Amino acid sequence: MAEPSSPKKVVVLGSTGSIGESSLSVARDIPERMEVIGLAAHRRVDSLAKQLAEFDVKQGCIFDPKGLDQLKTQIADDVTLYTGEDGLVELATLPEADMVLIAIVGVAGLRPALAAIEAGKDIAVASKEILVMAGEAVMSAAREKGVRVLPVDSEHNAIFQCLEDRSPTDVSRLILTASGGPFRELPADQLATVTKAQALKHPTWAMGQKITIDSATLFNKGLEMIEARWLFDIEMQRVDVIVHPQSIVHSMVEFIDNSVLAQLSTADMCFPIQYAITWPDRVPNTLPPLDFAELAQLNFEAPRWDDFPALNLAKEAGEKGGTLPAVMNAANEVAVAAFLKELISFPKIWETVEETMSSHNSITHPSLEEIIDADLQARAKATELIS
Ligand code: NDP
Ligand code: MG
């Protein structure tokens, strides 16, 4: 364990969400390694004000400008505040920042991520949408600038730990583990009747609402397959999924000699967040160790590919590439939002995505503008299919 001279200066975008709060727990746990210097949220003014005060942060961003006046009354005079996408970009490119942790749900994190890379910052990415939509562009920009894209998503962080910068030619398969969600054992003919409340009861992880629904449909795992494809430069055919209900093995890498390495810990996002911050060092913390005797067993089973079409749709999107993954992601966001408003049934989520994808003419090697355009078109199409 190397002792650095000063803590890493980190900007957290999406600090008031589930991952954002876990990131701040890590900052409390290892202050000698992580100093928070910028915080951004969408509209939760009270939480953001508390965070700015607790960590004595001098740069904040509230995306929705309607919250600005209220926020000003709750913070110290020497804090500089920004709003909107320009504000996020301002924080993502702060000259003193060493790393930008992106934990914004949805597409709003994409431009700030690219701006951070352009400014030569390492990025820690929780927002899988960024890599699903624009993985090719993000990874090639990072390579060009010589900056690191450190995965926070637990599966990808696990793979990152197992790979340790080995060449993709050493790898035979990346094996993503999936909890299977709350409907892992539900007969297929009952999926049409599941409620929002049932879908929001995740068996192992406490997360934001969007990703919890994605875990129930398995779109989360589908998005993660595409995320892995870009992060590790491994084509989709070598990205596999196995259901592991206990969420203790966070993912595995099978090498060409058929040896498999796995990363294990309790299901707490502080583990991957900490490693993304301290990499390549390992440092002690107050997180709970594993008790194998108490666990007693770890189970694995094949995913139900036919009953949960999200996996096959993601496979198709990842293999075809171009703008299709962005279209899948956008249609899914619209459908999940409608399901959360109890406007559509659970299977209508993947039906909407499938129809939106099949109506799209994918563009190969798209520009950022083409990706954003495909995203907008897919949102309009999915909205039309739902209404
Ligand atoms: P939450 O819904 O809990 O939090 C989202 C955060 O993003 C909030 O801080 C929200 O602010 C902020 N936000 C939303 N839009 C904007 C915007 N335009 N500008 C600035 N901030 C914004 O989500 P999660 O923390 O669960 O997930 C965040 C990302 O991490 C997602 O991409 C998810 O897929 C990924 N992820 C999450 C995991 C988890 O365990 N939760 C695991 C792996 C990946 P406000 O509070 O003001 O609304
Ligand atoms: Mg994950």
Tab-separated table of N, CA and C and ligand atoms in Angstrom, residues 128 153-155 220 224, ligand 2:
chain	number	residue	atom	x	y	z
A	128	LYS	N	-23.832	4.081	-16.646
A	128	LYS	CA	-23.579	3.141	-17.746
A	128	LYS	C	-24.095	3.661	-19.072
A	153	ASP	N	-19.417	0.669	-11.889
A	153	ASP	CA	-20.422	-0.399	-11.904
A	153	ASP	C	-19.744	-1.652	-11.335
A	154	SER	N	-20.416	-2.325	-10.386
A	154	SER	CA	-19.726	-3.368	-9.612
A	154	SER	C	-19.177	-4.489	-10.497
A	155	GLU	N	-19.941	-4.870	-11.525
A	155	GLU	CA	-19.499	-5.966	-12.403
A	155	GLU	C	-18.219	-5.580	-13.144
A	220	ASN	N	-30.782	-4.027	-17.195
A	220	ASN	CA	-29.540	-3.579	-16.552
A	220	ASN	C	-28.371	-4.450	-17.003
A	224	GLU	N	-25.150	-3.527	-19.286
A	224	GLU	CA	-23.802	-3.834	-18.780
A	224	GLU	C	-22.989	-4.666	-19.771
B	2	MG	MG	-24.012	-3.322	-12.070
